[in-house]
Short mmCIF file of C-alpha atoms in Angstrom, two decimals:
data_model
loop_
_atom_site.label_atom_id
_atom_site.label_comp_id
_atom_site.label_asym_id
_atom_site.label_seq_id
_atom_site.Cartn_x
_atom_site.Cartn_y
_atom_site.Cartn_z
CA MET J 878 -6.85 -9.93 -14.75
CA GLU J 879 -7.10 -6.45 -16.19
CA ARG J 880 -3.69 -4.84 -16.58
CA ARG J 881 -2.96 -1.23 -15.66
CA THR J 882 0.10 0.90 -16.33
CA ILE J 883 2.38 2.68 -13.89
CA GLY J 884 4.01 5.89 -15.03
CA ALA J 885 5.20 7.12 -18.38
CA GLY J 886 7.29 3.97 -18.83
CA ALA J 887 4.02 2.02 -19.20
CA LEU J 888 5.01 -0.62 -16.67
CA ALA J 889 2.08 -3.07 -16.71
CA VAL J 890 0.70 -4.70 -13.56
CA GLY J 891 -2.50 -6.42 -12.51
CA ALA J 892 -5.23 -4.04 -11.35
CA VAL J 893 -5.13 -5.65 -7.89
CA GLY J 894 -1.72 -6.15 -6.34
CA LEU J 895 -0.56 -7.88 -3.17
CA GLY J 896 0.57 -5.97 -0.10
CA CYS J 897 3.06 -8.26 1.62
CA MET J 898 3.59 -6.35 4.88
CA PRO J 899 1.13 -8.43 6.98
CA MET J 900 3.24 -11.54 6.31
CA SER J 901 6.10 -10.19 8.41
CA TRP J 902 5.25 -6.90 10.09
CA ALA J 903 2.68 -4.77 11.94
CA TYR J 904 -0.06 -7.39 12.25
CA THR J 905 -0.52 -10.23 14.74
CA ARG J 906 2.77 -12.11 14.85
CA SER J 907 1.25 -15.31 16.25
CA ARG J 908 -0.71 -15.76 13.02
CA GLN J 909 2.23 -15.27 10.69
CA ARG J 910 3.18 -18.48 8.92
CA GLY J 911 5.97 -18.54 6.35
CA ASP J 912 4.60 -21.43 4.33
CA GLU J 913 1.10 -19.96 4.30
CA SER J 914 2.47 -16.61 3.15
CA LEU J 915 4.39 -18.27 0.34
CA ARG J 916 1.21 -19.96 -0.84
CA ALA J 917 -0.55 -16.60 -0.79
CA VAL J 918 2.14 -15.03 -2.99
CA HIS J 919 2.07 -17.92 -5.46
CA ARG J 920 -1.74 -17.80 -5.62
CA ALA J 921 -1.73 -14.05 -6.22
CA LEU J 922 0.72 -14.44 -9.10
CA ASP J 923 -1.32 -17.29 -10.57
CA LEU J 924 -4.38 -15.02 -10.63
CA GLY J 925 -2.63 -12.02 -12.19
CA SER J 926 -1.91 -9.96 -9.05
CA THR J 927 1.58 -9.31 -10.29
CA LEU J 928 2.54 -6.28 -8.17
CA LEU J 929 4.21 -7.49 -4.96
CA ASP J 930 4.61 -4.58 -2.54
CA THR J 931 7.20 -4.86 0.22
CA ALA J 932 9.84 -2.76 2.01
CA ASP J 933 13.21 -3.35 3.62
CA MET J 934 11.79 -2.24 7.00
CA TYR J 935 9.09 -4.94 7.07
CA GLY J 936 10.43 -7.43 9.54
CA PRO J 937 12.85 -5.69 9.24
CA PHE J 938 14.29 -7.45 6.18
CA THR J 939 12.37 -10.73 6.60
CA ASN J 940 9.59 -9.72 4.19
CA GLU J 941 12.04 -9.23 1.34
CA LEU J 942 13.72 -12.52 2.23
CA LEU J 943 10.38 -14.30 2.05
CA LEU J 944 9.57 -12.81 -1.34
CA GLY J 945 13.03 -13.77 -2.55
CA ARG J 946 12.08 -17.42 -2.12
CA VAL J 947 9.24 -16.90 -4.61
CA LEU J 948 11.13 -14.64 -7.00
CA ARG J 949 13.92 -17.18 -7.25
CA GLU J 950 11.43 -19.34 -9.16
CA ARG J 951 8.96 -16.83 -10.62
CA ARG J 952 10.73 -13.55 -11.27
CA VAL J 953 9.24 -13.25 -14.76
CA ASP J 954 5.71 -13.38 -13.32
CA ALA J 955 6.17 -10.62 -10.76
CA PHE J 956 6.41 -6.84 -10.61
CA VAL J 957 8.60 -6.12 -7.60
CA SER J 958 8.03 -2.97 -5.57
CA THR J 959 10.10 -2.28 -2.48
CA LYS J 960 10.93 0.78 -0.42
CA VAL J 961 13.87 2.59 1.15
CA GLY J 962 14.29 5.40 3.65
CA LEU J 963 13.26 4.04 7.05
CA LEU J 964 15.39 2.31 9.67
CA VAL J 965 13.84 0.24 12.46
CA GLY J 966 15.26 0.45 15.96
CA GLU J 967 14.17 -1.48 19.01
CA GLN J 968 11.51 1.05 19.99
CA HIS J 969 11.56 3.58 17.17
CA ILE J 970 11.68 4.20 13.43
CA VAL J 971 13.88 6.88 11.88
CA ALA J 972 14.30 8.19 8.35
CA ASN J 973 17.58 7.96 6.47
CA GLY J 974 17.77 9.58 3.05
CA ARG J 975 21.52 9.96 2.74
CA PRO J 976 22.69 9.01 -0.76
CA GLY J 977 25.30 6.55 0.46
CA TYR J 978 22.75 4.74 2.56
CA VAL J 979 20.27 4.61 -0.34
CA ARG J 980 22.86 2.91 -2.55
CA ARG J 981 23.77 0.35 0.13
CA ALA J 982 20.13 -0.32 0.95
CA CYS J 983 19.29 -1.00 -2.70
CA ASP J 984 22.10 -3.52 -3.04
CA ALA J 985 20.94 -5.25 0.15
CA SER J 986 17.34 -5.40 -1.10
CA LEU J 987 18.47 -6.89 -4.41
CA ARG J 988 20.30 -9.65 -2.54
CA ARG J 989 17.37 -10.45 -0.27
CA LEU J 990 14.89 -10.43 -3.15
CA GLN J 991 17.19 -12.63 -5.24
CA THR J 992 16.82 -10.43 -8.30
CA ASP J 993 19.07 -8.18 -10.34
CA VAL J 994 16.52 -5.38 -10.77
CA ILE J 995 13.74 -3.77 -8.72
CA ASP J 996 10.76 -2.75 -10.85
CA LEU J 997 9.61 0.10 -8.59
CA TYR J 998 11.80 1.60 -5.88
CA GLN J 999 9.82 3.82 -3.54
CA LEU J 1000 10.96 6.44 -1.06
CA HIS J 1001 9.20 5.37 2.11
CA ARG J 1002 9.68 8.67 3.95
CA ALA J 1003 11.76 11.75 3.24
CA ASP J 1004 14.58 12.42 5.70
CA PRO J 1005 14.01 15.84 7.31
CA GLU J 1006 17.78 16.29 7.61
CA VAL J 1007 18.55 15.61 3.94
CA PRO J 1008 17.16 17.62 1.01
CA VAL J 1009 14.73 15.31 -0.75
CA GLU J 1010 16.41 16.19 -4.07
CA GLU J 1011 19.62 14.54 -2.84
CA THR J 1012 17.84 11.35 -1.84
CA TRP J 1013 15.89 11.26 -5.10
CA GLY J 1014 19.05 11.91 -7.09
CA ALA J 1015 20.69 8.86 -5.52
CA MET J 1016 17.63 6.80 -6.40
CA ALA J 1017 17.77 8.13 -9.98
CA ASP J 1018 21.38 6.98 -10.19
CA LEU J 1019 20.16 3.46 -9.40
CA VAL J 1020 17.87 3.63 -12.43
CA ARG J 1021 20.77 4.72 -14.61
CA ALA J 1022 22.85 1.85 -13.20
CA GLY J 1023 20.18 -0.66 -14.21
CA LYS J 1024 19.37 -1.74 -10.66
CA VAL J 1025 15.94 -0.08 -10.62
CA ARG J 1026 13.39 0.43 -13.39
CA ALA J 1027 11.21 3.22 -11.96
CA LEU J 1028 10.83 5.41 -8.87
CA GLY J 1029 7.88 6.06 -6.58
CA LEU J 1030 7.04 8.09 -3.50
CA CYS J 1031 4.99 7.03 -0.48
CA ALA J 1032 2.70 9.82 0.64
CA MET J 1033 2.39 10.61 4.31
CA GLY J 1034 -0.72 12.44 5.43
CA VAL J 1035 -0.47 14.69 8.47
CA ARG J 1036 -3.70 14.66 10.47
CA GLY J 1037 -2.63 16.71 13.45
CA GLY J 1038 -1.20 20.21 13.54
CA ARG J 1039 -2.26 21.25 10.07
CA ARG J 1040 -2.74 24.88 9.24
CA ALA J 1041 -6.31 26.05 8.72
CA GLY J 1042 -7.35 25.38 5.13
CA SER J 1043 -4.52 22.93 4.43
CA ARG J 1044 -5.21 19.43 3.14
CA LEU J 1045 -3.88 16.09 4.29
CA TYR J 1046 -1.35 15.69 1.48
CA ASP J 1047 -0.12 19.25 0.98
CA GLY J 1048 3.36 18.27 2.19
CA THR J 1049 3.49 15.30 -0.17
CA LEU J 1050 2.52 17.46 -3.14
CA ARG J 1051 5.32 19.88 -2.31
CA GLN J 1052 7.78 16.97 -2.23
CA LEU J 1053 6.47 15.62 -5.52
CA ARG J 1054 6.94 18.95 -7.27
CA ARG J 1055 10.52 19.08 -6.03
CA VAL J 1056 11.57 15.55 -6.98
CA GLN J 1057 9.89 15.78 -10.38
CA GLN J 1058 12.54 18.36 -11.24
CA VAL J 1059 15.23 15.73 -10.61
CA PHE J 1060 13.80 12.53 -12.11
CA PRO J 1061 10.30 11.42 -13.15
CA VAL J 1062 7.96 9.99 -10.54
CA SER J 1063 6.29 6.83 -11.84
CA ALA J 1064 4.00 6.07 -8.91
CA VAL J 1065 2.64 7.51 -5.69
CA GLN J 1066 1.42 5.27 -2.89
CA ALA J 1067 -1.13 6.58 -0.40
CA GLU J 1068 -4.09 5.42 1.64
CA LEU J 1069 -7.32 5.29 -0.34
CA SER J 1070 -10.52 3.46 0.54
CA VAL J 1071 -14.25 3.98 0.70
CA TRP J 1072 -13.88 5.26 4.28
CA SER J 1073 -10.67 7.23 3.76
CA ARG J 1074 -10.97 9.45 0.68
CA GLU J 1075 -8.62 12.37 1.35
CA ALA J 1076 -6.40 11.44 -1.61
CA LEU J 1077 -9.29 12.20 -3.96
CA ASP J 1078 -9.11 15.93 -3.20
CA GLU J 1079 -5.79 16.78 -4.86
CA LEU J 1080 -3.30 13.91 -4.77
CA LEU J 1081 -5.12 11.51 -7.10
CA PRO J 1082 -5.98 14.20 -9.71
CA TRP J 1083 -2.38 15.46 -9.57
CA CYS J 1084 -1.13 11.99 -10.47
CA GLU J 1085 -3.71 11.47 -13.20
CA ALA J 1086 -2.88 14.77 -14.89
CA ARG J 1087 0.79 13.73 -15.13
CA GLY J 1088 0.38 10.08 -16.12
CA ILE J 1089 1.63 8.90 -12.73
CA GLY J 1090 0.35 5.62 -11.31
CA PHE J 1091 -1.45 5.63 -7.98
CA LEU J 1092 -1.00 2.68 -5.63
CA ALA J 1093 -3.96 2.59 -3.24
CA ALA J 1094 -2.65 1.46 0.12
CA MET J 1095 -4.98 0.12 2.81
CA PRO J 1096 -7.94 -0.19 0.40
CA LEU J 1097 -9.61 -2.51 2.91
CA GLY J 1098 -9.15 -0.17 5.85
CA ASN J 1099 -6.61 -2.38 7.68
CA GLY J 1100 -9.10 -5.22 7.42
CA PHE J 1101 -12.10 -3.35 8.81
CA LEU J 1102 -13.91 -3.04 5.47
CA THR J 1103 -13.89 -6.81 5.01
CA GLY J 1104 -16.61 -7.07 7.66
CA THR J 1105 -14.72 -9.89 9.40
CA LEU J 1106 -13.62 -7.94 12.50
CA THR J 1107 -15.74 -7.88 15.64
CA PRO J 1108 -15.87 -4.67 17.70
CA GLY J 1109 -14.45 -5.23 21.16
CA GLU J 1110 -12.71 -8.48 20.24
CA GLY J 1111 -9.37 -6.77 20.63
CA PHE J 1112 -5.97 -7.25 19.03
CA GLU J 1113 -2.72 -8.75 20.21
CA PRO J 1114 -0.26 -6.16 21.60
CA ASP J 1115 2.08 -6.40 18.60
CA ASP J 1116 -0.75 -5.64 16.16
CA VAL J 1117 -0.64 -2.02 14.97
CA ARG J 1118 -4.44 -1.85 15.23
CA ALA J 1119 -4.21 -2.27 19.01
CA ARG J 1120 -3.02 1.36 19.11
CA HIS J 1121 -4.94 2.71 16.11
CA PRO J 1122 -7.58 5.37 16.85
CA ARG J 1123 -10.03 3.78 14.41
CA PHE J 1124 -9.87 0.40 16.15
CA THR J 1125 -10.97 1.07 19.69
CA ALA J 1126 -14.11 -0.92 20.53
CA GLU J 1127 -16.14 2.30 20.55
CA MET J 1128 -14.91 3.48 17.15
CA MET J 1129 -15.26 0.06 15.53
CA ALA J 1130 -18.89 0.05 16.60
CA ALA J 1131 -19.36 3.61 15.35
CA ASN J 1132 -17.84 2.72 11.96
CA GLN J 1133 -20.11 -0.24 11.25
CA ALA J 1134 -22.16 1.93 8.87
CA ALA J 1135 -19.32 1.68 6.35
CA VAL J 1136 -19.41 -2.11 6.38
CA ALA J 1137 -23.22 -2.10 6.19
CA GLY J 1138 -23.07 0.00 3.01
CA LEU J 1139 -20.60 -2.37 1.41
CA ARG J 1140 -22.74 -5.36 2.35
CA ARG J 1141 -25.83 -3.83 0.75
CA VAL J 1142 -24.01 -3.31 -2.52
CA ALA J 1143 -22.44 -6.77 -2.39
CA GLY J 1144 -25.89 -8.30 -1.93
CA ARG J 1145 -27.05 -6.86 -5.25
CA HIS J 1146 -24.26 -8.70 -7.05
CA GLY J 1147 -24.93 -12.16 -5.64
CA PRO J 1148 -24.20 -14.28 -2.59
CA GLU J 1149 -20.58 -14.91 -3.56
CA VAL J 1150 -19.62 -11.22 -3.64
CA THR J 1151 -18.10 -9.90 -0.42
CA PRO J 1152 -17.86 -6.43 1.15
CA ALA J 1153 -14.09 -6.57 0.61
CA GLN J 1154 -14.54 -7.08 -3.12
CA VAL J 1155 -16.93 -4.14 -3.32
CA ALA J 1156 -14.43 -1.98 -1.43
CA LEU J 1157 -11.68 -2.91 -3.89
CA ALA J 1158 -13.93 -2.40 -6.92
CA TRP J 1159 -14.74 1.10 -5.62
CA VAL J 1160 -11.02 1.90 -5.46
CA LEU J 1161 -10.42 0.60 -8.99
CA ALA J 1162 -13.29 2.75 -10.27
CA ARG J 1163 -11.38 5.90 -9.22
CA GLY J 1164 -9.36 5.82 -12.44
CA ARG J 1165 -7.40 3.67 -14.85
CA HIS J 1166 -4.16 4.82 -13.26
CA VAL J 1167 -5.17 3.34 -9.88
CA VAL J 1168 -3.91 -0.03 -8.65
CA ALA J 1169 -5.35 -1.45 -5.42
CA VAL J 1170 -2.78 -2.98 -3.07
CA PRO J 1171 -4.62 -4.91 -0.35
CA GLY J 1172 -2.43 -6.66 2.17
CA THR J 1173 -2.90 -10.25 3.27
CA LYS J 1174 -0.93 -13.26 4.43
CA GLN J 1175 -3.52 -15.89 3.51
CA GLU J 1176 -4.06 -17.61 0.19
CA ARG J 1177 -7.84 -17.48 0.63
CA TRP J 1178 -7.95 -13.71 0.90
CA ALA J 1179 -5.42 -13.23 -1.90
CA ALA J 1180 -7.78 -15.12 -4.22
CA GLU J 1181 -10.82 -13.17 -3.05
CA ASN J 1182 -9.04 -9.87 -3.54
CA ALA J 1183 -7.87 -10.79 -7.03
CA ALA J 1184 -11.44 -11.64 -8.05
CA ALA J 1185 -12.50 -8.08 -7.21
CA ALA J 1186 -10.82 -6.90 -10.42
CA GLY J 1187 -13.70 -8.47 -12.34
CA LEU J 1188 -16.47 -6.79 -10.33
CA CYS J 1189 -18.14 -3.91 -12.17
CA LEU J 1190 -20.07 -1.51 -9.95
CA THR J 1191 -23.16 0.19 -11.35
CA THR J 1192 -24.00 3.86 -11.21
CA GLU J 1193 -26.45 3.00 -8.44
CA ASP J 1194 -23.72 1.19 -6.50
CA LEU J 1195 -21.33 4.11 -6.76
CA ALA J 1196 -24.02 6.57 -5.71
CA GLU J 1197 -24.77 4.52 -2.61
CA LEU J 1198 -21.11 4.12 -1.74
CA SER J 1199 -20.62 7.87 -2.03
CA LEU J 1200 -22.81 8.14 1.07
CA VAL J 1201 -20.63 5.83 3.17
CA PRO J 1202 -19.42 7.95 6.11
CA PRO J 1203 -15.70 8.60 6.53
CA ALA J 1204 -13.77 6.66 9.15
CA ARG J 1205 -14.13 7.91 12.68
CA GLY J 1206 -11.22 7.65 15.07
CA SER J 1207 -10.73 8.39 18.73
CA TRP J 1208 -9.36 11.83 17.69
CA ASP J 1209 -12.82 12.81 16.36
#
């Protein structure tokens, strides 16, 4: 698989990574199988999808434990990315960016992952009660201590309550400018897909201008852009999509135009090419600093996603995909 670099340290990873969250968190729990997830991770590594993206909150903790079972055998094959900054309660999630907590959380992640170093340590969310410079400084100390190789920031877009004229990631850009004064940012992770393009306005160019890697989260639109979901079929109560404004039956039907566009392009490349692969190829075409991080818990989909790195879209394809309408949600 094509290799791409993250940050000034030129950390090399496969162009398509593996988002591990669905194996333990947020998606239908009844379909989560530990052995199946392990096979998916091994298959991804075999095919060059070296970036394994997890977080201590996924589970919580169980996702890192699962990956640790693979890393125990294949640490040299993997690029390990995990996150810190969020605590999971019974009915809520809160941010914690206190330096002491960051240090303890890193040590705990290292133990669960069964490794002595984390390749990319990402701040999941900034704590509103702690200056982000303090949190980032504690993370920088972990780099100096040899426990972490590079630092990243997860961008959070704010859809509601924005000032007139403001963009989705204005707050993230302000945070990035602040933490860059403390220690270099190697990667930014944010949603980017053919139906969710807000990062293209300022966030992606900002990263490119500074040699910062961009990890495209949700490049398959939480599974919608694969074309395998049926409007009105519904989701189990523990599935995050059961409460997502893009995944009501009405909105899923309204958003079918996005899948239709991907199918048309896929058809020009042969019967074996899928809408999901076209969606991932579109993300990779946004720049050489972009790494797609689709999530899956199945070996089959991990292999299909990895193959997307070899799909080259034509100028005609890209022009057609530029007309795909943005995602509609129940807020629209």
